[in-house]
């Protein structure tokens, strides 16, 4: 993520090669920087078949307050944003359900979450169960595997909850 994928050129190169990469919005702390970087990425990706994917920090309320509404506005103006990932925190059930309803309404294909604990992973599973009309990505890095979003083992939470994870047809691990 930041600082690597805050670069539109870098993310576009990955997309042009046919792969998924998220623009790290945590490194875009002002509305002007955020919107101009997404517009730049849209221009660079004009020949790519991979839609724009954004990683938004839920933990940063200042950025969240302008970035999520800006995503909605940019989509309404026709920018090819296909997904967002909510990093650094999982919203409450009520906030998550509202977010997913909005994402469906505005045409986002996927909403991803990066839970930082086994409990937060269960919260995402429950979110997927409550919202069968939403395609949800669960991105788990674990802390012992080099991920900085968790202090938990990489494998144990996934193995412990694997059957639950796979029982949700709208949940992508």
PDB file of C-alpha atoms in Angstrom:
ATOM      1  CA  UNK A   1       0.000   0.000   0.000  1.00  0.00           C
ATOM      2  CA  UNK A   2       1.264   3.461   0.861  1.00  0.00           C
ATOM      3  CA  UNK A   3       3.687   4.693  -0.399  1.00  0.00           C
ATOM      4  CA  UNK A   4       3.836   2.282  -3.357  1.00  0.00           C
ATOM      5  CA  UNK A   5       0.255   2.291  -4.543  1.00  0.00           C
ATOM      6  CA  UNK A   6      -0.420   5.969  -3.927  1.00  0.00           C
ATOM      7  CA  UNK A   7       1.174   6.423  -7.376  1.00  0.00           C
ATOM      8  CA  UNK A   8      -1.343   6.434 -10.216  1.00  0.00           C
ATOM      9  CA  UNK A   9       1.391   5.404 -12.655  1.00  0.00           C
ATOM     10  CA  UNK A  10       2.324   2.351 -10.592  1.00  0.00           C
ATOM     11  CA  UNK A  11      -1.288   1.220 -10.054  1.00  0.00           C
ATOM     12  CA  UNK A  12      -2.052   1.786 -13.729  1.00  0.00           C
ATOM     13  CA  UNK A  13       0.928  -0.325 -14.806  1.00  0.00           C
ATOM     14  CA  UNK A  14      -0.430  -3.186 -12.698  1.00  0.00           C
ATOM     15  CA  UNK A  15      -3.930  -2.683 -14.100  1.00  0.00           C
ATOM     16  CA  UNK A  16      -2.629  -2.463 -17.684  1.00  0.00           C
ATOM     17  CA  UNK A  17      -1.002  -5.863 -17.139  1.00  0.00           C
ATOM     18  CA  UNK A  18      -4.457  -7.195 -16.244  1.00  0.00           C
ATOM     19  CA  UNK A  19      -4.065  -7.384 -12.475  1.00  0.00           C
ATOM     20  CA  UNK A  20      -5.996  -5.892  -9.571  1.00  0.00           C
ATOM     21  CA  UNK A  21      -4.286  -3.147  -7.549  1.00  0.00           C
ATOM     22  CA  UNK A  22      -5.767  -0.665  -5.110  1.00  0.00           C
ATOM     23  CA  UNK A  23      -4.916   3.019  -5.098  1.00  0.00           C
ATOM     24  CA  UNK A  24      -3.834   3.767  -1.508  1.00  0.00           C
ATOM     25  CA  UNK A  25      -6.089   6.661  -0.541  1.00  0.00           C
ATOM     26  CA  UNK A  26      -4.496   6.933   2.898  1.00  0.00           C
ATOM     27  CA  UNK A  27      -1.660   8.761   1.152  1.00  0.00           C
ATOM     28  CA  UNK A  28      -4.085  11.292  -0.350  1.00  0.00           C
ATOM     29  CA  UNK A  29      -4.981  13.512   2.616  1.00  0.00           C
ATOM     30  CA  UNK A  30      -6.895  16.313   0.870  1.00  0.00           C
ATOM     31  CA  UNK A  31     -10.013  16.268  -1.311  1.00  0.00           C
ATOM     32  CA  UNK A  32      -8.126  17.882  -4.191  1.00  0.00           C
ATOM     33  CA  UNK A  33      -5.284  15.330  -4.074  1.00  0.00           C
ATOM     34  CA  UNK A  34      -7.753  12.448  -3.780  1.00  0.00           C
ATOM     35  CA  UNK A  35      -9.950  13.468  -6.706  1.00  0.00           C
ATOM     36  CA  UNK A  36      -7.091  14.474  -8.999  1.00  0.00           C
ATOM     37  CA  UNK A  37      -5.238  11.176  -8.383  1.00  0.00           C
ATOM     38  CA  UNK A  38      -8.355   9.165  -9.209  1.00  0.00           C
ATOM     39  CA  UNK A  39      -8.921  11.225 -12.362  1.00  0.00           C
ATOM     40  CA  UNK A  40      -5.265  10.704 -13.306  1.00  0.00           C
ATOM     41  CA  UNK A  41      -5.627   6.949 -12.773  1.00  0.00           C
ATOM     42  CA  UNK A  42      -8.820   6.892 -14.851  1.00  0.00           C
ATOM     43  CA  UNK A  43      -6.956   8.642 -17.694  1.00  0.00           C
ATOM     44  CA  UNK A  44      -3.966   6.289 -17.453  1.00  0.00           C
ATOM     45  CA  UNK A  45      -6.308   3.266 -17.300  1.00  0.00           C
ATOM     46  CA  UNK A  46      -8.384   4.364 -20.288  1.00  0.00           C
ATOM     47  CA  UNK A  47      -7.397   1.225 -22.211  1.00  0.00           C
ATOM     48  CA  UNK A  48      -7.422  -1.133 -19.219  1.00  0.00           C
ATOM     49  CA  UNK A  49     -10.275  -3.544 -18.617  1.00  0.00           C
ATOM     50  CA  UNK A  50      -9.532  -3.471 -14.868  1.00  0.00           C
ATOM     51  CA  UNK A  51     -11.734  -0.949 -13.018  1.00  0.00           C
ATOM     52  CA  UNK A  52     -10.284   1.388 -10.423  1.00  0.00           C
ATOM     53  CA  UNK A  53     -10.005  -0.042  -6.915  1.00  0.00           C
ATOM     54  CA  UNK A  54      -9.581   2.278  -3.941  1.00  0.00           C
ATOM     55  CA  UNK A  55      -8.335   1.528  -0.438  1.00  0.00           C
ATOM     56  CA  UNK A  56      -9.939   3.912   2.072  1.00  0.00           C
ATOM     57  CA  UNK A  57      -8.920   4.160   5.722  1.00  0.00           C
ATOM     58  CA  UNK A  58     -11.952   3.821   7.977  1.00  0.00           C
ATOM     59  CA  UNK A  59      -9.697   4.564  10.959  1.00  0.00           C
ATOM     60  CA  UNK A  60      -9.052   8.104   9.712  1.00  0.00           C
ATOM     61  CA  UNK A  61     -12.364   9.956  10.189  1.00  0.00           C
ATOM     62  CA  UNK A  62     -11.098  13.120   8.498  1.00  0.00           C
ATOM     63  CA  UNK A  63     -10.276  11.298   5.285  1.00  0.00           C
ATOM     64  CA  UNK A  64     -13.310   9.023   5.466  1.00  0.00           C
ATOM     65  CA  UNK A  65     -15.648  12.037   5.706  1.00  0.00           C
ATOM     66  CA  UNK A  66     -14.501  13.408   2.346  1.00  0.00           C
ATOM     67  CA  UNK A  67     -13.296  10.292   0.508  1.00  0.00           C
ATOM     68  CA  UNK A  68     -16.434   8.144   0.680  1.00  0.00           C
ATOM     69  CA  UNK A  69     -18.712  10.978  -0.538  1.00  0.00           C
ATOM     70  CA  UNK A  70     -16.141  11.814  -3.251  1.00  0.00           C
ATOM     71  CA  UNK A  71     -16.213   8.196  -4.475  1.00  0.00           C
ATOM     72  CA  UNK A  72     -19.980   8.487  -4.838  1.00  0.00           C
ATOM     73  CA  UNK A  73     -19.674  11.773  -6.753  1.00  0.00           C
ATOM     74  CA  UNK A  74     -16.913  10.479  -9.033  1.00  0.00           C
ATOM     75  CA  UNK A  75     -18.964   7.378  -9.861  1.00  0.00           C
ATOM     76  CA  UNK A  76     -21.968   9.553 -10.682  1.00  0.00           C
ATOM     77  CA  UNK A  77     -19.727  11.472 -13.112  1.00  0.00           C
ATOM     78  CA  UNK A  78     -18.827   8.210 -14.852  1.00  0.00           C
ATOM     79  CA  UNK A  79     -15.376   7.401 -13.507  1.00  0.00           C
ATOM     80  CA  UNK A  80     -14.723   3.643 -13.720  1.00  0.00           C
ATOM     81  CA  UNK A  81     -14.465   2.851 -10.013  1.00  0.00           C
ATOM     82  CA  UNK A  82     -15.251  -0.807  -9.458  1.00  0.00           C
ATOM     83  CA  UNK A  83     -14.471  -1.354  -5.806  1.00  0.00           C
ATOM     84  CA  UNK A  84     -13.419   0.084  -2.511  1.00  0.00           C
ATOM     85  CA  UNK A  85     -11.622  -1.630   0.322  1.00  0.00           C
ATOM     86  CA  UNK A  86     -12.155  -0.440   3.867  1.00  0.00           C
ATOM     87  CA  UNK A  87      -8.832  -0.682   5.649  1.00  0.00           C
ATOM     88  CA  UNK A  88      -7.923   0.010   9.254  1.00  0.00           C
ATOM     89  CA  UNK A  89     -11.198  -0.898  10.909  1.00  0.00           C
ATOM     90  CA  UNK A  90     -14.472  -2.685  10.314  1.00  0.00           C
ATOM     91  CA  UNK A  91     -17.599  -0.521  10.639  1.00  0.00           C
ATOM     92  CA  UNK A  92     -20.365  -1.322  13.116  1.00  0.00           C
ATOM     93  CA  UNK A  93     -23.129  -3.590  11.759  1.00  0.00           C
ATOM     94  CA  UNK A  94     -25.451  -0.623  11.184  1.00  0.00           C
ATOM     95  CA  UNK A  95     -22.783   1.488   9.454  1.00  0.00           C
ATOM     96  CA  UNK A  96     -21.634  -1.494   7.371  1.00  0.00           C
ATOM     97  CA  UNK A  97     -25.171  -2.292   6.221  1.00  0.00           C
ATOM     98  CA  UNK A  98     -25.704   1.359   5.221  1.00  0.00           C
ATOM     99  CA  UNK A  99     -22.366   1.459   3.407  1.00  0.00           C
ATOM    100  CA  UNK A 100     -23.152  -1.749   1.498  1.00  0.00           C
ATOM    101  CA  UNK A 101     -26.631  -0.502   0.554  1.00  0.00           C
ATOM    102  CA  UNK A 102     -25.078   2.694  -0.797  1.00  0.00           C
ATOM    103  CA  UNK A 103     -22.402   0.723  -2.661  1.00  0.00           C
ATOM    104  CA  UNK A 104     -25.099  -1.396  -4.357  1.00  0.00           C
ATOM    105  CA  UNK A 105     -27.128   1.708  -5.216  1.00  0.00           C
ATOM    106  CA  UNK A 106     -24.183   3.523  -6.832  1.00  0.00           C
ATOM    107  CA  UNK A 107     -22.921   0.474  -8.703  1.00  0.00           C
ATOM    108  CA  UNK A 108     -19.756  -0.570  -6.885  1.00  0.00           C
ATOM    109  CA  UNK A 109     -19.038  -4.176  -7.815  1.00  0.00           C
ATOM    110  CA  UNK A 110     -17.118  -5.104  -4.659  1.00  0.00           C
ATOM    111  CA  UNK A 111     -16.575  -3.757  -1.176  1.00  0.00           C
ATOM    112  CA  UNK A 112     -13.559  -5.157   0.603  1.00  0.00           C
ATOM    113  CA  UNK A 113     -12.692  -5.245   4.285  1.00  0.00           C
ATOM    114  CA  UNK A 114      -9.358  -5.859   6.020  1.00  0.00           C
ATOM    115  CA  UNK A 115     -10.254  -7.162   9.458  1.00  0.00           C
ATOM    116  CA  UNK A 116      -7.449  -7.012  12.001  1.00  0.00           C
ATOM    117  CA  UNK A 117      -8.574  -9.807  14.305  1.00  0.00           C
ATOM    118  CA  UNK A 118     -10.433 -13.108  14.291  1.00  0.00           C
ATOM    119  CA  UNK A 119     -13.382 -11.315  15.891  1.00  0.00           C
ATOM    120  CA  UNK A 120     -13.420  -8.676  13.135  1.00  0.00           C
ATOM    121  CA  UNK A 121     -13.239 -11.503  10.580  1.00  0.00           C
ATOM    122  CA  UNK A 122     -16.412 -12.930  12.150  1.00  0.00           C
ATOM    123  CA  UNK A 123     -17.988  -9.469  11.870  1.00  0.00           C
ATOM    124  CA  UNK A 124     -17.286  -9.465   8.124  1.00  0.00           C
ATOM    125  CA  UNK A 125     -18.781 -12.962   7.768  1.00  0.00           C
ATOM    126  CA  UNK A 126     -21.928 -11.769   9.558  1.00  0.00           C
ATOM    127  CA  UNK A 127     -21.986  -8.689   7.328  1.00  0.00           C
ATOM    128  CA  UNK A 128     -21.920 -10.934   4.249  1.00  0.00           C
ATOM    129  CA  UNK A 129     -24.735 -13.060   5.675  1.00  0.00           C
ATOM    130  CA  UNK A 130     -26.873  -9.956   6.328  1.00  0.00           C
ATOM    131  CA  UNK A 131     -26.180  -8.535   2.848  1.00  0.00           C
ATOM    132  CA  UNK A 132     -26.495 -11.374   0.315  1.00  0.00           C
ATOM    133  CA  UNK A 133     -26.862  -8.843  -2.525  1.00  0.00           C
ATOM    134  CA  UNK A 134     -23.364  -7.433  -1.930  1.00  0.00           C
ATOM    135  CA  UNK A 135     -20.128  -8.982  -3.126  1.00  0.00           C
ATOM    136  CA  UNK A 136     -17.676  -8.628  -0.243  1.00  0.00           C
ATOM    137  CA  UNK A 137     -13.925  -9.223  -0.295  1.00  0.00           C
ATOM    138  CA  UNK A 138     -12.245 -10.228   2.940  1.00  0.00           C
ATOM    139  CA  UNK A 139      -8.537  -9.401   2.789  1.00  0.00           C
ATOM    140  CA  UNK A 140      -6.652 -11.057   5.623  1.00  0.00           C
ATOM    141  CA  UNK A 141      -2.952 -10.444   6.089  1.00  0.00           C
ATOM    142  CA  UNK A 142      -2.273 -11.571   9.628  1.00  0.00           C
ATOM    143  CA  UNK A 143       0.462 -10.003  11.709  1.00  0.00           C
ATOM    144  CA  UNK A 144       2.995 -12.807  11.831  1.00  0.00           C
ATOM    145  CA  UNK A 145       3.155 -13.043   8.042  1.00  0.00           C
ATOM    146  CA  UNK A 146       4.454  -9.494   7.731  1.00  0.00           C
ATOM    147  CA  UNK A 147       1.073  -7.793   7.659  1.00  0.00           C
ATOM    148  CA  UNK A 148       0.745  -4.724   9.818  1.00  0.00           C
ATOM    149  CA  UNK A 149      -3.043  -4.794  10.109  1.00  0.00           C
ATOM    150  CA  UNK A 150      -3.106  -7.526  12.738  1.00  0.00           C
ATOM    151  CA  UNK A 151      -1.222  -9.061  15.604  1.00  0.00           C
ATOM    152  CA  UNK A 152      -2.760 -12.485  14.995  1.00  0.00           C
ATOM    153  CA  UNK A 153      -1.431 -15.546  13.259  1.00  0.00           C
ATOM    154  CA  UNK A 154      -1.856 -15.665   9.499  1.00  0.00           C
ATOM    155  CA  UNK A 155      -3.404 -19.119   9.258  1.00  0.00           C
ATOM    156  CA  UNK A 156      -5.262 -19.943  12.487  1.00  0.00           C
ATOM    157  CA  UNK A 157      -8.195 -17.478  12.112  1.00  0.00           C
ATOM    158  CA  UNK A 158      -8.763 -18.499   8.486  1.00  0.00           C
ATOM    159  CA  UNK A 159      -8.598 -22.212   9.304  1.00  0.00           C
ATOM    160  CA  UNK A 160     -10.847 -21.806  12.359  1.00  0.00           C
ATOM    161  CA  UNK A 161     -13.523 -20.025  10.323  1.00  0.00           C
ATOM    162  CA  UNK A 162     -12.961 -21.553   6.907  1.00  0.00           C
ATOM    163  CA  UNK A 163     -16.294 -23.350   6.662  1.00  0.00           C
ATOM    164  CA  UNK A 164     -18.141 -20.168   7.649  1.00  0.00           C
ATOM    165  CA  UNK A 165     -16.131 -18.143   5.144  1.00  0.00           C
ATOM    166  CA  UNK A 166     -16.921 -20.565   2.339  1.00  0.00           C
ATOM    167  CA  UNK A 167     -20.600 -20.862   3.289  1.00  0.00           C
ATOM    168  CA  UNK A 168     -21.175 -17.259   2.126  1.00  0.00           C
ATOM    169  CA  UNK A 169     -21.442 -17.281  -1.679  1.00  0.00           C
ATOM    170  CA  UNK A 170     -21.015 -13.484  -1.739  1.00  0.00           C
ATOM    171  CA  UNK A 171     -17.763 -13.502   0.274  1.00  0.00           C
ATOM    172  CA  UNK A 172     -14.422 -13.617  -1.523  1.00  0.00           C
ATOM    173  CA  UNK A 173     -11.392 -14.542   0.546  1.00  0.00           C
TER     174      UNK A 173
END
